[in-house]
């Protein structure tokens, strides 16, 4: 109920083999795509990935998109979609933790093949990568201790707080726009820890993560979200000119139309954020 409430306000375990198979094979064309055309066979990312047999996915710890279960398996809405996409290419998904601020360097250096981690489609991201169609809506939200939430109900009231923000994130951009002071940390999970420990007065994180991680019944029951600072969309990033972008757009369209994307979204409570493909 908390997830549905949060998504309505802000956005106005792994899947079974059956679900993975549901969107694993299709040649349907997407309505659009951000991939550059004309990649020849020698430069084909698709051929490169299929030749080595793996799709290396760059991520950070980000529930409910990419996180580990009790056995250490990477799960989440993005993780499960990435596994299914890799399967549709005839390869296996491998997950690589990255420094979010270095994601473009990791991609261009072929340490990873794709950035798939609730990535906001900013102008900077779209200029540095070949990006998929948007597939989820999101917002950046302010996180504070629950017992102080009443004091911080609008953007003006939070400007004097000291924030923890993920390096290179959309949250950092929003805090900079506020003119507030901040400390950069490795990821959004660490930003939450900073607020919980009292090291920082507030954090700015993605609304989808806030729904899963803060409030009653979560890992941070004494924290809550207050102000929504923006609205944004998620996309997936490949190397510039990559032919995998078009493949992913086709995959998204098929998964959306056959209901598989919605089933995965419902498992992780992000169904209200889905964007029609």
Short mmCIF file of C-alpha atoms in Angstrom, two decimals:
data_model
loop_
_atom_site.label_atom_id
_atom_site.label_comp_id
_atom_site.label_asym_id
_atom_site.label_seq_id
_atom_site.Cartn_x
_atom_site.Cartn_y
_atom_site.Cartn_z
CA UNK A 1 0.00 0.00 0.00
CA UNK A 2 2.86 2.39 0.77
CA UNK A 3 4.39 1.84 -2.65
CA UNK A 4 1.10 2.48 -4.44
CA UNK A 5 0.48 5.60 -2.36
CA UNK A 6 3.95 7.01 -3.08
CA UNK A 7 3.75 6.39 -6.81
CA UNK A 8 0.26 7.85 -7.04
CA UNK A 9 1.43 11.01 -5.29
CA UNK A 10 4.66 11.48 -7.19
CA UNK A 11 3.91 10.14 -10.61
CA UNK A 12 -0.02 11.62 -11.18
CA UNK A 13 12.45 -12.95 -5.63
CA UNK A 14 13.45 -13.41 -9.60
CA UNK A 15 10.87 -14.07 -12.28
CA UNK A 16 9.97 -17.58 -13.40
CA UNK A 17 11.25 -19.13 -16.61
CA UNK A 18 7.78 -18.68 -18.08
CA UNK A 19 7.98 -14.92 -17.57
CA UNK A 20 11.47 -14.77 -19.03
CA UNK A 21 10.36 -16.72 -22.07
CA UNK A 22 7.32 -14.48 -22.56
CA UNK A 23 9.35 -11.59 -23.99
CA UNK A 24 12.40 -13.49 -25.13
CA UNK A 25 11.82 -13.58 -28.86
CA UNK A 26 10.27 -11.01 -31.13
CA UNK A 27 11.15 -9.01 -34.22
CA UNK A 28 8.54 -6.31 -33.64
CA UNK A 29 9.83 -2.80 -34.33
CA UNK A 30 9.68 -0.16 -31.63
CA UNK A 31 7.88 3.10 -32.32
CA UNK A 32 11.13 4.96 -31.81
CA UNK A 33 14.62 4.65 -30.43
CA UNK A 34 17.67 6.63 -29.53
CA UNK A 35 20.22 4.26 -31.11
CA UNK A 36 22.50 5.64 -33.82
CA UNK A 37 22.11 3.81 -37.13
CA UNK A 38 24.73 2.33 -39.40
CA UNK A 39 26.89 0.31 -37.03
CA UNK A 40 28.68 -2.15 -39.30
CA UNK A 41 29.45 -5.79 -38.50
CA UNK A 42 32.97 -4.99 -37.27
CA UNK A 43 31.56 -2.52 -34.74
CA UNK A 44 28.44 -4.47 -33.79
CA UNK A 45 27.83 -4.58 -30.05
CA UNK A 46 25.35 -7.38 -30.64
CA UNK A 47 28.01 -9.53 -32.31
CA UNK A 48 30.52 -8.64 -29.59
CA UNK A 49 28.18 -9.66 -26.79
CA UNK A 50 27.06 -12.84 -28.51
CA UNK A 51 30.64 -13.83 -29.29
CA UNK A 52 31.70 -13.62 -25.64
CA UNK A 53 28.43 -15.09 -24.39
CA UNK A 54 27.70 -12.46 -21.72
CA UNK A 55 25.94 -9.13 -21.36
CA UNK A 56 27.76 -7.28 -18.56
CA UNK A 57 25.29 -4.99 -16.80
CA UNK A 58 26.62 -1.98 -14.86
CA UNK A 59 24.64 -1.35 -11.67
CA UNK A 60 24.65 0.03 -8.15
CA UNK A 61 22.75 -1.38 -5.15
CA UNK A 62 19.31 0.08 -5.83
CA UNK A 63 16.19 -1.63 -4.46
CA UNK A 64 13.71 -2.31 -6.09
CA UNK A 65 15.63 -2.12 -9.39
CA UNK A 66 18.90 -3.98 -8.70
CA UNK A 67 19.66 -5.64 -5.37
CA UNK A 68 20.72 -9.01 -3.95
CA UNK A 69 18.54 -11.63 -2.32
CA UNK A 70 19.62 -13.76 0.66
CA UNK A 71 21.61 -16.08 -1.60
CA UNK A 72 23.49 -13.26 -3.31
CA UNK A 73 21.50 -13.42 -6.55
CA UNK A 74 20.89 -10.06 -8.23
CA UNK A 75 17.15 -9.44 -8.49
CA UNK A 76 14.85 -6.46 -8.98
CA UNK A 77 12.77 -4.98 -11.76
CA UNK A 78 15.78 -3.92 -13.83
CA UNK A 79 17.78 -7.05 -12.99
CA UNK A 80 14.99 -9.39 -14.06
CA UNK A 81 14.42 -7.48 -17.29
CA UNK A 82 18.16 -7.53 -18.00
CA UNK A 83 18.28 -11.30 -17.50
CA UNK A 84 15.36 -11.77 -19.88
CA UNK A 85 16.89 -9.45 -22.48
CA UNK A 86 20.21 -11.30 -22.30
CA UNK A 87 18.38 -14.59 -22.74
CA UNK A 88 16.63 -13.21 -25.83
CA UNK A 89 20.10 -12.55 -27.30
CA UNK A 90 21.27 -16.07 -26.45
CA UNK A 91 23.70 -14.92 -23.75
CA UNK A 92 23.86 -14.68 -19.96
CA UNK A 93 23.54 -11.48 -17.92
CA UNK A 94 26.39 -10.70 -15.54
CA UNK A 95 26.07 -7.86 -13.03
CA UNK A 96 28.95 -5.53 -12.25
CA UNK A 97 28.90 -2.97 -9.45
CA UNK A 98 30.24 0.34 -10.74
CA UNK A 99 31.05 3.83 -9.54
CA UNK A 100 27.99 5.68 -10.85
CA UNK A 101 30.03 8.78 -11.64
CA UNK A 102 32.26 6.68 -13.93
CA UNK A 103 29.49 4.86 -15.80
CA UNK A 104 30.32 6.33 -19.22
CA UNK A 105 34.02 5.49 -18.84
CA UNK A 106 33.14 1.94 -17.78
CA UNK A 107 30.87 1.61 -20.80
CA UNK A 108 33.29 3.02 -23.35
CA UNK A 109 36.15 0.96 -21.89
CA UNK A 110 34.03 -2.20 -22.29
CA UNK A 111 34.24 -3.07 -18.61
CA UNK A 112 30.46 -3.23 -18.95
CA UNK A 113 28.14 -3.50 -21.96
CA UNK A 114 25.13 -1.58 -20.65
CA UNK A 115 24.08 0.76 -17.83
CA UNK A 116 20.76 -0.56 -16.52
CA UNK A 117 20.04 0.76 -13.07
CA UNK A 118 17.12 3.17 -12.87
CA UNK A 119 19.11 5.69 -14.93
CA UNK A 120 17.50 9.09 -15.40
CA UNK A 121 17.47 10.25 -19.02
CA UNK A 122 19.20 13.60 -18.57
CA UNK A 123 20.62 15.60 -21.46
CA UNK A 124 24.11 14.65 -20.27
CA UNK A 125 23.28 10.94 -20.29
CA UNK A 126 21.64 11.11 -23.73
CA UNK A 127 24.66 12.90 -25.20
CA UNK A 128 27.13 10.36 -23.80
CA UNK A 129 25.27 7.10 -24.51
CA UNK A 130 22.93 5.47 -26.97
CA UNK A 131 19.77 5.35 -24.86
CA UNK A 132 16.70 3.16 -25.01
CA UNK A 133 13.15 4.43 -25.03
CA UNK A 134 11.96 5.53 -21.58
CA UNK A 135 10.32 2.66 -19.69
CA UNK A 136 9.62 3.99 -16.15
CA UNK A 137 8.61 7.30 -14.58
CA UNK A 138 10.34 8.53 -11.45
CA UNK A 139 11.00 11.58 -9.27
CA UNK A 140 13.68 12.79 -6.89
CA UNK A 141 12.39 13.01 -3.31
CA UNK A 142 13.73 14.41 -0.05
CA UNK A 143 14.29 11.91 2.77
CA UNK A 144 14.32 13.09 6.41
CA UNK A 145 13.77 11.50 9.84
CA UNK A 146 10.07 10.85 10.37
CA UNK A 147 9.92 12.91 13.56
CA UNK A 148 11.10 16.00 11.65
CA UNK A 149 9.01 15.58 8.51
CA UNK A 150 6.40 18.17 9.50
CA UNK A 151 9.07 20.88 9.31
CA UNK A 152 10.06 20.03 5.73
CA UNK A 153 7.05 20.01 3.45
CA UNK A 154 8.21 22.20 0.56
CA UNK A 155 11.38 22.97 -1.37
CA UNK A 156 11.99 26.28 0.39
CA UNK A 157 11.98 24.63 3.83
CA UNK A 158 14.69 22.09 2.96
CA UNK A 159 17.24 24.49 1.47
CA UNK A 160 19.06 24.89 4.79
CA UNK A 161 19.57 21.16 5.35
CA UNK A 162 22.82 19.28 4.80
CA UNK A 163 22.23 16.50 2.25
CA UNK A 164 23.82 13.20 1.34
CA UNK A 165 23.61 12.52 -2.42
CA UNK A 166 24.91 9.87 -4.78
CA UNK A 167 27.84 11.07 -6.87
CA UNK A 168 26.83 11.79 -10.46
CA UNK A 169 23.12 11.31 -9.75
CA UNK A 170 19.96 13.21 -10.63
CA UNK A 171 19.55 13.72 -6.89
CA UNK A 172 22.82 15.62 -6.74
CA UNK A 173 21.63 17.84 -9.60
CA UNK A 174 18.44 18.69 -7.71
CA UNK A 175 20.30 19.56 -4.50
CA UNK A 176 22.69 21.77 -6.45
CA UNK A 177 19.68 23.51 -8.00
CA UNK A 178 18.34 24.16 -4.49
CA UNK A 179 21.63 25.74 -3.50
CA UNK A 180 21.84 23.44 -0.47
CA UNK A 181 25.01 21.99 1.03
CA UNK A 182 25.73 18.32 0.36
CA UNK A 183 28.15 15.45 0.78
CA UNK A 184 28.67 13.04 -2.11
CA UNK A 185 28.50 9.30 -1.35
CA UNK A 186 28.93 6.13 -3.38
CA UNK A 187 25.25 5.30 -3.91
CA UNK A 188 21.71 6.04 -2.78
CA UNK A 189 21.74 3.25 -0.20
CA UNK A 190 24.70 4.96 1.48
CA UNK A 191 22.83 8.28 1.38
CA UNK A 192 20.02 6.69 3.37
CA UNK A 193 22.52 5.33 5.89
CA UNK A 194 23.93 8.83 6.35
CA UNK A 195 20.50 10.19 7.31
CA UNK A 196 19.69 7.22 9.55
CA UNK A 197 22.96 7.67 11.43
CA UNK A 198 22.53 11.44 11.75
CA UNK A 199 25.65 12.20 9.72
CA UNK A 200 23.49 14.09 7.21
CA UNK A 201 20.18 15.82 7.87
CA UNK A 202 18.55 14.70 4.63
CA UNK A 203 19.07 12.81 1.39
CA UNK A 204 17.64 13.00 -2.10
CA UNK A 205 16.96 9.66 -3.78
CA UNK A 206 14.69 8.15 -6.43
CA UNK A 207 11.02 7.84 -5.50
CA UNK A 208 10.96 4.16 -6.49
CA UNK A 209 13.79 3.42 -4.07
CA UNK A 210 12.10 5.51 -1.37
CA UNK A 211 8.96 3.41 -1.71
CA UNK A 212 10.91 0.23 -1.11
CA UNK A 213 13.38 1.42 1.52
CA UNK A 214 11.83 3.98 3.90
CA UNK A 215 8.82 4.09 6.20
CA UNK A 216 6.86 1.56 8.22
CA UNK A 217 7.74 -2.05 7.42
CA UNK A 218 10.98 -1.20 5.60
CA UNK A 219 14.69 -1.19 6.41
CA UNK A 220 14.46 2.44 7.49
CA UNK A 221 11.23 2.67 9.46
CA UNK A 222 12.32 5.94 11.12
CA UNK A 223 12.82 7.78 7.83
CA UNK A 224 10.21 9.19 5.45
CA UNK A 225 9.94 11.09 2.17
CA UNK A 226 8.55 14.61 2.00
CA UNK A 227 9.16 16.88 -0.98
CA UNK A 228 9.11 15.74 -4.60
CA UNK A 229 11.64 17.90 -6.46
CA UNK A 230 11.01 16.94 -10.08
CA UNK A 231 9.64 14.36 -12.49
CA UNK A 232 11.81 12.26 -14.79
CA UNK A 233 12.07 9.07 -16.85
CA UNK A 234 14.34 6.05 -16.76
CA UNK A 235 16.20 4.62 -19.72
CA UNK A 236 18.97 2.11 -20.44
CA UNK A 237 22.34 3.18 -21.86
CA UNK A 238 24.63 1.48 -24.39
CA UNK A 239 27.77 2.66 -26.15
CA UNK A 240 27.27 5.36 -28.78
CA UNK A 241 26.24 3.78 -32.08
CA UNK A 242 25.33 0.45 -30.44
CA UNK A 243 22.97 -1.83 -32.35
CA UNK A 244 21.84 -3.25 -28.98
CA UNK A 245 19.70 -0.16 -28.38
CA UNK A 246 17.28 -1.04 -31.17
CA UNK A 247 17.21 -4.64 -29.95
CA UNK A 248 16.24 -3.49 -26.46
CA UNK A 249 13.51 -1.19 -27.76
CA UNK A 250 12.03 -4.14 -29.68
CA UNK A 251 12.30 -6.27 -26.54
CA UNK A 252 10.57 -3.61 -24.41
CA UNK A 253 7.72 -3.32 -26.91
CA UNK A 254 7.16 -7.08 -26.96
CA UNK A 255 7.36 -7.41 -23.17
CA UNK A 256 4.91 -4.58 -22.66
CA UNK A 257 2.41 -5.87 -25.20
CA UNK A 258 2.42 -9.48 -23.95
CA UNK A 259 2.07 -8.41 -20.30
CA UNK A 260 5.44 -9.73 -19.11
CA UNK A 261 6.78 -6.31 -18.19
CA UNK A 262 3.70 -5.63 -16.07
CA UNK A 263 4.04 -8.97 -14.27
CA UNK A 264 7.65 -8.25 -13.37
CA UNK A 265 6.72 -4.71 -12.31
CA UNK A 266 3.96 -6.01 -10.02
CA UNK A 267 6.43 -8.36 -8.33
CA UNK A 268 8.54 -5.36 -7.29
CA UNK A 269 5.73 -2.85 -6.74
CA UNK A 270 6.63 -0.47 -9.58
CA UNK A 271 3.66 -1.10 -11.86
CA UNK A 272 2.32 2.47 -11.50
CA UNK A 273 5.58 3.81 -12.94
CA UNK A 274 5.55 1.84 -16.21
CA UNK A 275 5.58 3.81 -19.46
CA UNK A 276 3.70 2.35 -22.41
CA UNK A 277 5.98 0.99 -25.12
#
